[in-house]
Amino acid sequence: MPVQNAEIAELFNQYADLLEIKGANEYRVRAYRNAARNISNLSRSAAEMVSGSEDLAKLPGLGKDLAAKVADIVNTGKLPQLEELKEELPAELIDITRLAGLGPKRTGVLYQELGITSIEQLTEAAKRREIRELPGFAVKTEQKILEEIGRRSATAGDEKRYKLSVAEELAQPLLAYLKNVEGVRRVDAAGSYRRKRETVRDLDVLVAHKEGSRVMERFLEYEDVDRVVARGDTRSTVVLRFGMQVDLRVVAEASYGAALHYFTGSQAHNIAVRKMGGNKGLKINEYGVFKGDERIAGRTEEEVYARVELPYIEPELRENSGEIEAAQKGELPDLLVLENIRGDLQTHTRATDGRSSLQEMADAARQRGYEYLAVTDHSKHVTVAKGLDADRLGKQIDEIDRLNEKLDGIVLLKGIELDILEDGSLDLPDDILRRLDIVVCSVHYKFNLPAEKQTERIIKGIDNPYFTILAHPTGRMIGQREPYAVDMERLMKGARDTGCVLELNAQPDRLDLAEVYVRMAREMGIMVAISTDAHSVNELDFMRFGVYQARRAWLEPGDVLNTRSWKELQKLLRNR
DNA sequence: GCCGTTTTCGGCCCGACTGTTTTCAGTCG
């Protein structure tokens, strides 16, 4: 397979890290990081652009120099400058900068003065009390380094990221607790949590308070706080027993919008907006927008944007990957919202591995305001889930027909989650598929086929005229299982040519398609179905995670199949 | 290294907290 965008971004990030340790110009370092981010957000393959002789220097954050370096990487798989720099500075130094309290400068000193290149060597030097003798270091720092390394090995992990659903569980009680503190006017979780990234590293909480509030004290007393990392009047950092770090920032109401904007990020978005302010002779910080010493805006985020002549930009878009340019041109997307969703197109029942009955699923769907719910139990190849053969599926079809007679305000769609077998054939014969409203297909085994074979397998499956939706198209489980090797560009072209719909699976462990592929689908004009894959009535509520992900990928209601009314959907399914 | 309704050169977001320091660098977000 050609070099992936993510690989290019990784090489640029490594180069930036080492440059920083070397003490290079910080803006040069930033240029590499910007380029890395822009390339990883790209909805097209940079390798393909290079082979098509497109001018990469036209991409945001890429100039002549970096465009040439991208071409080098695409052609050789390597960044020669990085190889050279590694001769000078061992790449392991990057691990040391990941330790809390040690950044590039101190890591550089440790290397220059003591020749330290690994965590092990760092531990030994600290134990021998050599660190405290270095300039800029002393006893306290030496102790903190040992503590930090101890914690690291205890949790056996480098910087842990939490799935959004887990972060939500930790955030909600904390927000409720803070809301109840006397003098607190507003509370919001900001940061990547508010931008609805699929995983978050820490939680950023913002509070507006009345003068003299004791909110900071009360925060530090919160029962789930394991330890306090930093404490100040306006900002404190703690680590919860669960291991997640929480930063609390306290501001006055007059600054709340500016602080929310600042604390929501992303950092790259903030830099871009503040720069626009600077061009207009304004200073933007977390306290407001300032003209000289006078605060001229800051109570709401809308005010802040208005001062740089931008409309409000939704948090999910704030990555500085095109949203500011779109806002300037008045071309921001009219983002999908949960209320646009009219039904769920992948769900399971007790007939296979689900835990609720047809009737219970139908009732729960109606309660959520849906018009339809597709019942898509597993097919026979998934034996562990008691998958349906043609006979049992036939009986379920009859049962759904009978139930639909009685149901009011909701329609159950007859469907299946059909296995795509290793050779690309489907797990049940066409004569039973013919009786279904919807055929959701997916890969459940042989994840480790070579990319070429896996791609062929799925594309052959898509060719079946009954194939409606490709479910969890890459098979990834966040933090647990890598996506299987598949040529997504080819797969997408296959989907586009046959009118196949791609699923955005809303299970918080999956969120498959990943954001970059959802964006790719949108740009190629491929319809996306957001489905919960619910195995019980409660899991129907996972829909929100799918909607968040879709919003991050700029999807509008029209891009999503299940925003259609039952009548429109019927028409689309028939034309398939 | 990028970029341009002040600019093709000279800028590049901004502030809180900590620890090592007598005024600030480093780190972090």
Coordinates of C-alpha atoms (C1' of nucleotides) in Angstrom, one line a residue:
Chain A
M1 CA 0.0 0.0 0.0
P2 CA 1.2 3.6 -0.6
V3 CA 2.5 5.6 2.3
Q4 CA -0.4 6.7 4.5
N5 CA -1.1 10.3 5.5
A6 CA -0.7 9.2 9.2
E7 CA 2.8 7.9 8.5
I8 CA 3.9 11.2 7.0
A9 CA 2.4 13.1 10.0
E10 CA 4.2 10.8 12.4
L11 CA 7.6 11.4 10.7
F12 CA 7.0 15.2 10.8
N13 CA 6.0 15.0 14.5
Q14 CA 9.1 13.0 15.4
Y15 CA 11.2 15.5 13.5
A16 CA 9.5 18.4 15.4
D17 CA 10.1 16.7 18.7
L18 CA 13.8 16.2 18.0
L19 CA 14.2 19.7 16.6
E20 CA 12.7 21.0 19.8
I21 CA 15.2 19.1 22.0
K22 CA 18.0 20.4 19.8
G23 CA 16.7 23.9 20.6
A24 CA 15.7 24.9 17.1
N25 CA 13.5 27.9 16.4
E26 CA 10.2 27.3 18.0
Y27 CA 8.3 28.5 14.9
R28 CA 10.1 26.1 12.7
V29 CA 9.1 23.4 15.1
R30 CA 5.5 24.6 15.0
A31 CA 5.6 24.6 11.2
Y32 CA 6.3 20.8 11.2
R33 CA 3.6 20.2 13.7
N34 CA 1.1 22.2 11.7
A35 CA 2.0 20.3 8.6
A36 CA 1.6 17.0 10.4
R37 CA -1.9 18.0 11.6
N38 CA -3.0 19.2 8.2
I39 CA -1.8 16.1 6.5
S40 CA -3.4 13.8 9.0
N41 CA -6.7 15.7 8.6
L42 CA -6.5 15.5 4.8
S43 CA -9.4 13.6 3.3
R44 CA -7.3 12.5 0.4
S45 CA -4.1 10.4 0.1
A46 CA -1.1 12.7 -0.1
A47 CA 0.8 9.8 -1.8
E48 CA -1.8 9.9 -4.6
M49 CA -1.5 13.6 -4.9
V50 CA 2.3 13.3 -5.3
S51 CA 2.0 10.6 -8.0
G52 CA -0.6 12.8 -9.7
S53 CA 1.9 15.6 -9.7
E54 CA -0.4 17.9 -7.8
D55 CA 1.1 20.9 -6.0
L56 CA 1.2 20.0 -2.3
A57 CA 2.5 23.5 -1.5
K58 CA -1.0 24.7 -2.0
L59 CA -2.2 22.8 1.0
P60 CA -2.5 24.8 4.2
G61 CA 0.7 24.8 6.3
L62 CA 2.8 23.4 3.5
G63 CA 5.3 25.5 1.6
K64 CA 7.8 24.6 -1.0
D65 CA 10.2 23.0 1.5
L66 CA 7.7 20.8 3.3
A67 CA 5.9 19.8 0.1
A68 CA 9.2 18.5 -1.2
K69 CA 9.7 16.6 2.1
V70 CA 6.3 15.0 1.7
A71 CA 7.3 13.9 -1.8
D72 CA 10.5 12.4 -0.4
I73 CA 8.6 10.4 2.2
V74 CA 6.1 9.2 -0.4
N75 CA 8.9 8.1 -2.7
T76 CA 11.3 6.5 -0.2
G77 CA 9.2 5.9 2.9
K78 CA 11.7 8.0 4.8
L79 CA 12.5 11.6 5.8
P80 CA 16.3 11.9 5.2
Q81 CA 16.6 14.9 7.5
L82 CA 15.0 12.9 10.3
E83 CA 17.5 10.0 9.8
E84 CA 20.3 12.5 10.0
L85 CA 19.0 14.1 13.2
K86 CA 18.6 10.7 14.8
E87 CA 22.4 10.2 14.4
E88 CA 22.8 13.3 16.5
L89 CA 20.0 12.9 19.0
P90 CA 18.6 9.4 19.8
A91 CA 14.9 9.1 19.1
E92 CA 14.4 7.6 22.6
L93 CA 14.8 11.1 24.0
I94 CA 11.2 11.8 22.9
D95 CA 10.0 9.3 25.5
I96 CA 11.7 11.4 28.2
T97 CA 9.9 14.6 27.1
R98 CA 6.6 12.7 27.6
L99 CA 7.3 12.6 31.4
A100 CA 5.3 15.2 33.2
G101 CA 7.5 18.2 34.1
L102 CA 10.2 17.3 31.6
G103 CA 10.0 19.1 28.3
P104 CA 12.4 19.5 25.5
K105 CA 14.7 21.9 27.2
R106 CA 15.4 19.8 30.3
T107 CA 15.6 16.7 28.2
G108 CA 18.3 18.4 26.1
V109 CA 20.2 19.3 29.3
L110 CA 19.9 15.7 30.6
Y111 CA 21.4 14.4 27.3
Q112 CA 24.1 17.0 26.9
E113 CA 25.3 17.0 30.5
L114 CA 24.8 13.3 31.5
G115 CA 24.4 11.5 28.2
I116 CA 20.9 10.2 29.4
T117 CA 19.0 8.6 26.5
S118 CA 16.5 6.4 28.3
I119 CA 14.1 6.3 31.2
E120 CA 16.3 3.6 32.8
Q121 CA 19.4 5.8 32.6
L122 CA 17.3 8.7 34.0
T123 CA 16.2 6.6 36.9
E124 CA 19.8 5.6 37.7
A125 CA 21.1 9.1 37.5
A126 CA 18.3 10.4 39.8
K127 CA 19.0 7.7 42.3
R128 CA 22.7 8.6 42.2
R129 CA 21.6 12.2 43.0
E130 CA 23.2 13.6 39.8
I131 CA 20.2 15.3 38.5
R132 CA 20.1 17.9 41.3
E133 CA 23.5 19.2 40.3
L134 CA 22.4 20.2 36.8
P135 CA 21.6 23.8 36.0
G136 CA 17.9 24.5 36.3
F137 CA 17.3 21.3 38.3
A138 CA 17.4 20.8 42.1
V139 CA 16.3 18.3 44.7
K140 CA 12.5 18.8 44.2
T141 CA 12.7 18.2 40.5
E142 CA 14.9 15.1 41.0
Q143 CA 12.3 13.7 43.4
K144 CA 9.4 14.5 41.0
I145 CA 11.2 12.7 38.2
L146 CA 11.5 9.6 40.3
E147 CA 7.8 9.8 41.4
E148 CA 6.7 10.3 37.9
I149 CA 8.6 7.3 36.6
G150 CA 7.3 5.2 39.4
R151 CA 3.7 6.1 38.5
R152 CA 4.4 5.4 34.9
S153 CA 5.6 1.9 35.5
A154 CA 2.8 1.2 38.0
T155 CA 0.2 2.1 35.4
A156 CA 2.2 0.4 32.7
G157 CA 1.3 3.1 30.3
D158 CA 2.3 6.2 28.6
E159 CA -0.2 8.9 28.3
K160 CA -3.5 7.2 28.5
R161 CA -6.5 8.4 26.5
Y162 CA -10.0 7.8 27.5
K163 CA -12.9 7.0 25.2
L164 CA -15.4 9.9 25.1
S165 CA -18.1 7.7 26.7
V166 CA -15.8 7.0 29.7
A167 CA -14.9 10.7 30.0
E168 CA -18.6 11.5 30.0
E169 CA -19.2 9.2 32.9
L170 CA -16.4 10.8 34.9
A171 CA -17.4 14.4 33.9
Q172 CA -21.1 14.4 34.6
P173 CA -21.0 13.8 38.3
L174 CA -18.1 16.3 38.7
L175 CA -20.0 19.0 36.7
A176 CA -23.1 18.4 38.8
Y177 CA -21.0 18.7 42.0
L178 CA -19.5 22.0 40.9
K179 CA -22.8 23.4 39.8
N180 CA -24.0 23.0 43.4
V181 CA -21.1 25.0 44.9
E182 CA -22.4 28.3 46.2
G183 CA -21.6 31.2 44.0
V184 CA -21.1 29.2 40.9
R185 CA -23.0 30.6 37.9
R186 CA -22.0 28.4 35.1
V187 CA -20.1 25.2 34.6
D188 CA -18.9 23.6 31.3
A189 CA -16.6 20.9 30.3
A190 CA -14.4 22.3 27.5
G191 CA -11.4 21.0 25.7
S192 CA -11.4 18.0 23.5
Y193 CA -14.4 16.7 25.4
R194 CA -16.5 19.6 24.2
R195 CA -15.1 19.2 20.7
K196 CA -16.3 15.5 21.0
R197 CA -13.1 13.9 20.0
E198 CA -13.4 10.1 20.0
T199 CA -10.9 9.9 22.9
V200 CA -9.8 12.6 25.4
R201 CA -6.6 12.7 27.5
D202 CA -7.8 15.0 30.3
L203 CA -10.9 17.0 31.2
D204 CA -10.9 20.8 31.1
V205 CA -13.6 22.3 33.2
L206 CA -14.6 25.9 33.3
V207 CA -16.5 27.7 36.0
A208 CA -18.0 31.2 36.1
H209 CA -18.3 32.4 39.7
K210 CA -19.4 35.3 41.8
E211 CA -16.7 37.3 43.6
G212 CA -15.2 35.5 46.6
S213 CA -16.5 32.0 45.7
R214 CA -14.8 29.1 47.3
V215 CA -15.1 27.0 44.2
M216 CA -11.4 26.2 43.9
E217 CA -11.3 24.8 47.5
R218 CA -14.4 22.7 46.9
F219 CA -12.9 21.3 43.7
L220 CA -9.8 20.1 45.5
E221 CA -12.0 18.5 48.1
Y222 CA -14.0 16.5 45.4
E223 CA -14.2 12.9 46.6
D224 CA -12.7 11.4 43.5
V225 CA -9.6 13.5 43.6
D226 CA -6.5 11.3 44.1
R227 CA -3.9 14.0 44.1
V228 CA -3.4 17.7 43.4
V229 CA -0.8 18.5 40.7
A230 CA -1.0 22.3 40.8
R231 CA -3.2 24.7 42.6
G232 CA -3.8 28.4 42.1
D233 CA -6.5 31.0 42.5
T234 CA -7.8 30.7 39.0
R235 CA -6.4 27.4 37.8
S236 CA -5.8 24.0 39.4
T237 CA -5.0 20.6 38.2
V238 CA -5.8 17.3 39.9
V239 CA -5.7 13.6 39.0
L240 CA -8.9 11.6 39.7
R241 CA -8.6 8.1 41.3
F242 CA -9.6 6.7 37.9
G243 CA -6.3 8.2 36.6
M244 CA -7.7 11.0 34.5
Q245 CA -6.4 14.5 34.9
V246 CA -8.8 17.4 35.4
D247 CA -8.0 21.1 35.0
L248 CA -10.3 23.6 36.5
R249 CA -10.3 27.2 35.4
V250 CA -12.3 29.8 37.2
V251 CA -13.2 33.2 35.6
A252 CA -15.8 36.0 36.1
E253 CA -19.0 35.9 34.1
A254 CA -17.8 38.9 32.0
S255 CA -15.0 36.7 30.7
Y256 CA -16.9 33.4 30.4
G257 CA -17.3 33.3 26.6
A258 CA -13.7 34.2 26.0
A259 CA -12.5 31.6 28.5
L260 CA -14.8 29.0 27.1
H261 CA -13.4 29.7 23.6
Y262 CA -9.9 29.6 24.9
F263 CA -10.4 26.4 26.9
T264 CA -12.3 24.6 24.2
G265 CA -9.4 24.9 21.7
S266 CA -8.1 23.3 19.7
Q267 CA -4.9 25.1 20.3
A268 CA -4.4 25.5 16.6
H269 CA -7.8 27.0 16.2
N270 CA -7.1 29.4 19.1
I271 CA -3.8 30.5 17.5
A272 CA -5.5 31.2 14.3
V273 CA -8.3 33.2 15.9
R274 CA -6.0 35.2 18.1
K275 CA -3.8 36.0 15.1
M276 CA -6.8 37.4 13.3
G277 CA -7.5 39.5 16.4
G278 CA -3.9 40.7 16.3
N279 CA -4.2 41.7 12.7
K280 CA -7.1 44.0 13.7
G281 CA -5.1 45.5 16.6
L282 CA -7.0 43.4 19.2
K283 CA -5.6 41.2 21.9
I284 CA -7.6 38.0 22.6
N285 CA -7.0 36.0 25.7
E286 CA -9.1 34.0 28.1
Y287 CA -10.4 37.1 29.8
G288 CA -11.8 38.7 26.7
V289 CA -11.1 40.7 23.5
F290 CA -9.1 43.8 24.3
K291 CA -8.5 47.1 22.5
G292 CA -5.6 48.5 24.4
D293 CA -6.6 48.0 28.0
E294 CA -10.3 48.1 27.3
R295 CA -12.3 44.8 27.2
I296 CA -14.7 45.1 24.3
A297 CA -16.0 41.5 24.2
G298 CA -15.9 38.2 26.2
R299 CA -19.2 37.4 27.8
T300 CA -20.1 34.9 25.1
E301 CA -18.2 33.0 22.4
E302 CA -20.4 34.6 19.7
E303 CA -19.0 38.0 20.8
V304 CA -15.5 36.8 20.5
Y305 CA -16.0 35.5 17.0
A306 CA -17.9 38.6 16.0
R307 CA -14.9 40.8 16.9
V308 CA -12.8 39.0 14.3
E309 CA -15.7 39.1 11.8
L310 CA -16.6 35.4 12.0
P311 CA -19.9 33.7 12.6
Y312 CA -20.1 31.3 15.6
I313 CA -18.2 28.1 14.8
E314 CA -19.4 24.8 16.4
P315 CA -16.8 23.2 18.8
E316 CA -16.6 20.0 16.8
L317 CA -15.2 22.0 13.8
R318 CA -12.5 23.9 15.8
E319 CA -9.4 22.1 14.5
N320 CA -8.0 24.8 12.2
S321 CA -8.5 22.4 9.3
G322 CA -10.5 24.7 7.1
E323 CA -13.3 25.9 9.4
I324 CA -12.0 29.4 9.6
E325 CA -11.7 29.8 5.9
A326 CA -15.2 28.3 5.5
A327 CA -16.6 30.7 8.1
Q328 CA -15.1 33.7 6.3
K329 CA -16.7 32.7 3.1
G330 CA -20.0 32.0 4.8
E331 CA -19.7 28.3 3.9
L332 CA -19.8 26.6 7.2
P333 CA -21.8 23.4 7.1
D334 CA -25.3 23.2 8.5
L335 CA -24.3 20.5 10.9
L336 CA -26.3 17.4 11.6
V337 CA -28.0 17.3 15.1
L338 CA -29.4 14.4 17.0
E339 CA -33.0 15.5 16.3
N340 CA -32.5 15.0 12.6
I341 CA -32.2 11.2 13.1
R342 CA -35.4 9.4 12.2
G343 CA -34.4 5.9 12.8
D344 CA -31.7 3.3 13.6
L345 CA -30.5 1.0 10.8
Q346 CA -28.5 -1.6 12.8
T347 CA -29.9 -3.3 15.9
H348 CA -30.0 -6.8 17.4
T349 CA -32.6 -8.7 19.4
R350 CA -32.8 -11.7 21.6
A351 CA -33.1 -13.9 18.5
T352 CA -29.3 -13.7 18.4
D353 CA -27.0 -11.9 20.8
G354 CA -29.3 -9.0 21.7
R355 CA -30.9 -8.7 25.1
S356 CA -34.3 -7.2 24.2
S357 CA -37.3 -8.5 22.3
L358 CA -38.7 -7.1 19.1
Q359 CA -41.6 -5.4 20.9
E360 CA -39.2 -3.8 23.5
M361 CA -36.9 -2.5 20.7
A362 CA -39.9 -1.1 18.8
D363 CA -41.3 0.7 22.0
A364 CA -37.9 2.1 22.8
A365 CA -37.4 3.4 19.3
R366 CA -40.8 5.1 19.3
Q367 CA -40.0 6.7 22.7
R368 CA -36.9 8.2 21.0
G369 CA -39.1 9.8 18.4
Y370 CA -38.0 7.4 15.6
E371 CA -40.2 6.5 12.6
Y372 CA -38.4 3.2 11.9
L373 CA -36.0 0.7 13.3
A374 CA -34.2 -1.9 11.3
V375 CA -33.9 -5.3 13.0
T376 CA -30.6 -6.7 11.8
D377 CA -29.6 -9.8 13.8
H378 CA -26.5 -11.8 12.9
S379 CA -26.4 -14.4 10.1
K380 CA -25.4 -18.0 10.6
H381 CA -21.7 -17.7 10.2
V382 CA -21.5 -15.9 13.6
T383 CA -22.2 -19.1 15.5
V384 CA -21.2 -17.6 18.9
A385 CA -24.1 -15.2 18.5
K386 CA -26.5 -17.9 17.4
G387 CA -26.6 -16.3 14.0
L388 CA -29.8 -16.8 11.9
D389 CA -30.0 -19.3 9.0
A390 CA -32.4 -18.8 6.2
D391 CA -35.1 -20.8 8.0
R392 CA -35.0 -18.8 11.3
L393 CA -34.6 -15.5 9.4
G394 CA -37.8 -16.5 7.5
K395 CA -39.6 -16.9 10.8
Q396 CA -38.4 -13.6 12.1
I397 CA -39.6 -11.9 8.9
D398 CA -43.0 -13.4 9.4
E399 CA -43.0 -12.3 13.1
I400 CA -42.0 -8.7 12.1
D401 CA -44.8 -8.6 9.5
R402 CA -47.3 -9.6 12.2
L403 CA -45.9 -7.1 14.7
N404 CA -46.0 -4.3 12.2
E405 CA -49.7 -4.8 11.8
K406 CA -50.2 -4.0 15.5
L407 CA -47.5 -1.3 15.9
D408 CA -48.5 2.3 15.8
G409 CA -46.1 5.2 15.0
I410 CA -43.1 3.0 14.3
V411 CA -42.2 0.6 11.6
L412 CA -39.8 -2.3 12.1
L413 CA -37.6 -2.9 9.0
K414 CA -36.8 -6.5 8.2
G415 CA -33.1 -6.8 8.0
I416 CA -30.0 -8.8 8.7
E417 CA -26.4 -8.2 9.6
L418 CA -24.9 -10.5 7.0
D419 CA -21.4 -11.8 7.1
I420 CA -19.1 -11.2 4.2
L421 CA -17.3 -14.5 3.9
E422 CA -13.6 -14.9 3.1
D423 CA -14.2 -15.2 -0.6
G424 CA -16.5 -12.2 -0.8
S425 CA -19.7 -14.2 -1.0
L426 CA -22.5 -13.4 1.4
D427 CA -23.6 -15.7 4.2
L428 CA -27.2 -16.3 3.1
P429 CA -28.7 -16.9 -0.4
D430 CA -30.4 -14.2 -2.5
D431 CA -33.9 -15.8 -2.3
I432 CA -34.1 -15.0 1.4
L433 CA -32.4 -11.6 1.1
R434 CA -35.1 -10.7 -1.4
R435 CA -37.7 -10.7 1.4
L436 CA -35.7 -8.1 3.4
D437 CA -36.0 -4.3 3.5
I438 CA -32.4 -3.8 4.3
V439 CA -29.2 -5.8 4.2
V440 CA -26.4 -4.7 6.4
C441 CA -23.1 -6.5 5.6
S442 CA -19.9 -6.8 7.6
V443 CA -16.6 -8.6 8.2
H444 CA -16.5 -10.6 11.4
Y445 CA -13.5 -12.9 10.9
K446 CA -10.2 -13.2 9.0
F447 CA -9.2 -9.7 9.9
N448 CA -5.6 -10.3 9.1
L449 CA -5.9 -10.9 5.3
P450 CA -3.4 -8.8 3.3
A451 CA -4.9 -5.5 2.2
E452 CA -5.3 -6.5 -1.4
K453 CA -7.4 -9.6 -0.5
Q454 CA -9.4 -7.8 2.2
T455 CA -10.3 -5.1 -0.3
E456 CA -11.2 -7.6 -3.0
R457 CA -13.3 -9.5 -0.5
I458 CA -15.4 -6.5 0.5
I459 CA -15.7 -5.1 -3.0
K460 CA -17.0 -8.4 -4.2
G461 CA -19.5 -8.4 -1.4
I462 CA -20.7 -4.9 -2.3
D463 CA -21.4 -6.1 -5.8
N464 CA -24.3 -8.2 -4.6
P465 CA -27.5 -6.3 -5.6
Y466 CA -29.1 -6.9 -2.2
F467 CA -26.1 -5.3 -0.3
T468 CA -27.4 -2.0 1.3
I469 CA -25.0 -0.9 4.0
L470 CA -21.4 -1.8 4.8
A471 CA -21.3 -1.9 8.6
H472 CA -18.3 -1.0 10.8
P473 CA -16.2 -0.8 7.6
T474 CA -12.7 -1.0 9.1
G475 CA -13.3 -3.3 12.1
R476 CA -11.4 -1.2 14.5
M477 CA -12.0 -1.1 18.3
I478 CA -10.7 2.1 19.8
G479 CA -7.6 1.3 21.9
Q480 CA -8.1 -2.4 21.5
R481 CA -8.0 -3.5 17.9
E482 CA -6.4 -1.9 14.9
P483 CA -8.5 -1.5 11.7
Y484 CA -7.9 -4.4 9.3
A485 CA -5.7 -3.6 6.4
V486 CA -7.9 -2.4 3.5
D487 CA -7.5 0.1 0.7
M488 CA -10.1 2.6 1.8
E489 CA -9.8 4.7 -1.4
R490 CA -10.6 1.7 -3.5
L491 CA -13.3 0.6 -1.2
M492 CA -14.9 4.0 -1.3
K493 CA -14.8 4.1 -5.0
G494 CA -16.5 0.7 -5.1
A495 CA -19.2 2.0 -2.7
R496 CA -19.7 5.1 -4.8
D497 CA -20.1 3.2 -8.0
T498 CA -22.7 0.8 -6.6
G499 CA -24.6 3.2 -4.5
C500 CA -23.6 1.3 -1.4
V501 CA -24.0 3.2 1.9
L502 CA -21.2 3.2 4.5
E503 CA -22.1 2.8 8.2
L504 CA -20.8 5.1 10.9
N505 CA -21.1 2.7 13.8
A506 CA -22.0 4.7 16.9
Q507 CA -20.8 2.2 19.5
P508 CA -18.4 4.3 21.5
D509 CA -15.8 1.5 21.4
R510 CA -16.0 1.5 17.6
L511 CA -16.9 4.8 16.1
D512 CA -16.1 3.1 12.8
L513 CA -15.8 4.9 10.3
A514 CA -13.2 7.1 11.8
E515 CA -13.6 10.8 11.2
V516 CA -11.1 11.1 8.4
Y517 CA -13.0 8.4 6.4
V518 CA -16.4 10.0 7.1
R519 CA -15.0 13.2 5.6
M520 CA -13.7 11.2 2.7
A521 CA -17.1 9.7 2.1
R522 CA -18.8 13.1 2.2
E523 CA -16.4 14.5 -0.3
M524 CA -16.9 11.6 -2.6
G525 CA -20.7 11.9 -2.3
I526 CA -21.2 8.6 -0.5
M527 CA -24.2 8.4 1.8
V528 CA -23.5 7.5 5.5
A529 CA -25.8 5.6 7.8
I530 CA -25.3 6.3 11.5
S531 CA -26.3 3.2 13.4
T532 CA -26.0 2.2 17.0
D533 CA -25.6 -1.6 16.6
A534 CA -27.7 -1.7 19.7
H535 CA -27.8 -5.0 21.5
S536 CA -30.3 -3.7 24.1
V537 CA -32.9 -0.9 24.3
N538 CA -30.4 1.3 26.3
E539 CA -27.8 1.1 23.6
L540 CA -30.1 3.0 21.2
D541 CA -28.8 6.0 23.1
F542 CA -25.3 5.5 21.6
M543 CA -26.7 7.4 18.6
R544 CA -25.4 10.6 20.1
F545 CA -21.7 9.4 19.8
G546 CA -22.3 8.7 16.1
V547 CA -23.8 12.2 15.6
Y548 CA -20.8 13.8 17.4
Q549 CA -18.4 11.9 15.1
A550 CA -20.4 12.9 12.0
R551 CA -20.4 16.6 13.1
R552 CA -16.6 16.5 13.4
A553 CA -16.5 15.3 9.9
W554 CA -18.7 18.2 8.8
L555 CA -21.8 16.1 7.9
E556 CA -25.0 17.8 7.1
P557 CA -28.5 16.1 7.5
G558 CA -28.5 15.4 3.7
D559 CA -25.4 13.3 3.9
V560 CA -27.0 10.9 6.3
L561 CA -29.4 8.1 5.2
N562 CA -31.3 7.8 8.4
T563 CA -32.3 11.5 8.5
R564 CA -34.8 10.4 5.8
S565 CA -38.4 9.9 6.5
W566 CA -39.7 6.3 6.2
K567 CA -41.3 7.2 2.9
E568 CA -38.1 8.7 1.5
L569 CA -36.0 5.8 2.8
Q570 CA -38.3 3.3 1.2
K571 CA -37.8 4.9 -2.1
L572 CA -34.0 5.0 -1.7
L573 CA -33.9 1.3 -0.7
R574 CA -36.0 0.3 -3.6
N575 CA -33.7 2.0 -6.1
R576 CA -30.7 0.2 -4.7
Chain B
dG1 C1' 9.4 26.8 8.0
dC2 C1' 5.2 29.5 6.7
dC3 C1' 2.9 33.6 5.2
dG4 C1' 1.0 38.5 3.5
dT5 C1' -6.4 44.2 3.5
dT6 C1' 0.5 47.1 7.3
dT7 C1' 4.6 42.9 5.0
dT8 C1' 8.4 38.8 0.0
dC9 C1' 11.2 40.1 5.4
dG10 C1' 10.0 40.0 10.0
dG11 C1' 6.9 38.6 12.4
dC12 C1' 4.8 34.2 14.3
dC13 C1' -1.2 33.5 20.7
dC14 C1' -1.2 34.1 25.4
dG15 C1' -1.3 33.3 30.3
dA16 C1' -1.0 30.3 34.9
dC17 C1' 1.7 27.7 37.9
dT18 C1' 6.1 25.5 39.6
dG19 C1' 10.6 25.5 40.9
dT20 C1' 14.7 27.7 40.8
dT21 C1' 15.5 31.7 41.1
dT22 C1' 16.4 37.3 43.2
dT23 C1' 13.6 38.4 38.1
dC24 C1' 12.5 34.3 35.2
dA25 C1' 12.8 29.9 32.4
dG26 C1' 10.4 25.8 31.6
dT27 C1' 6.3 23.4 31.1
dC28 C1' 1.6 23.1 30.1
dG29 C1' -2.7 23.9 28.0

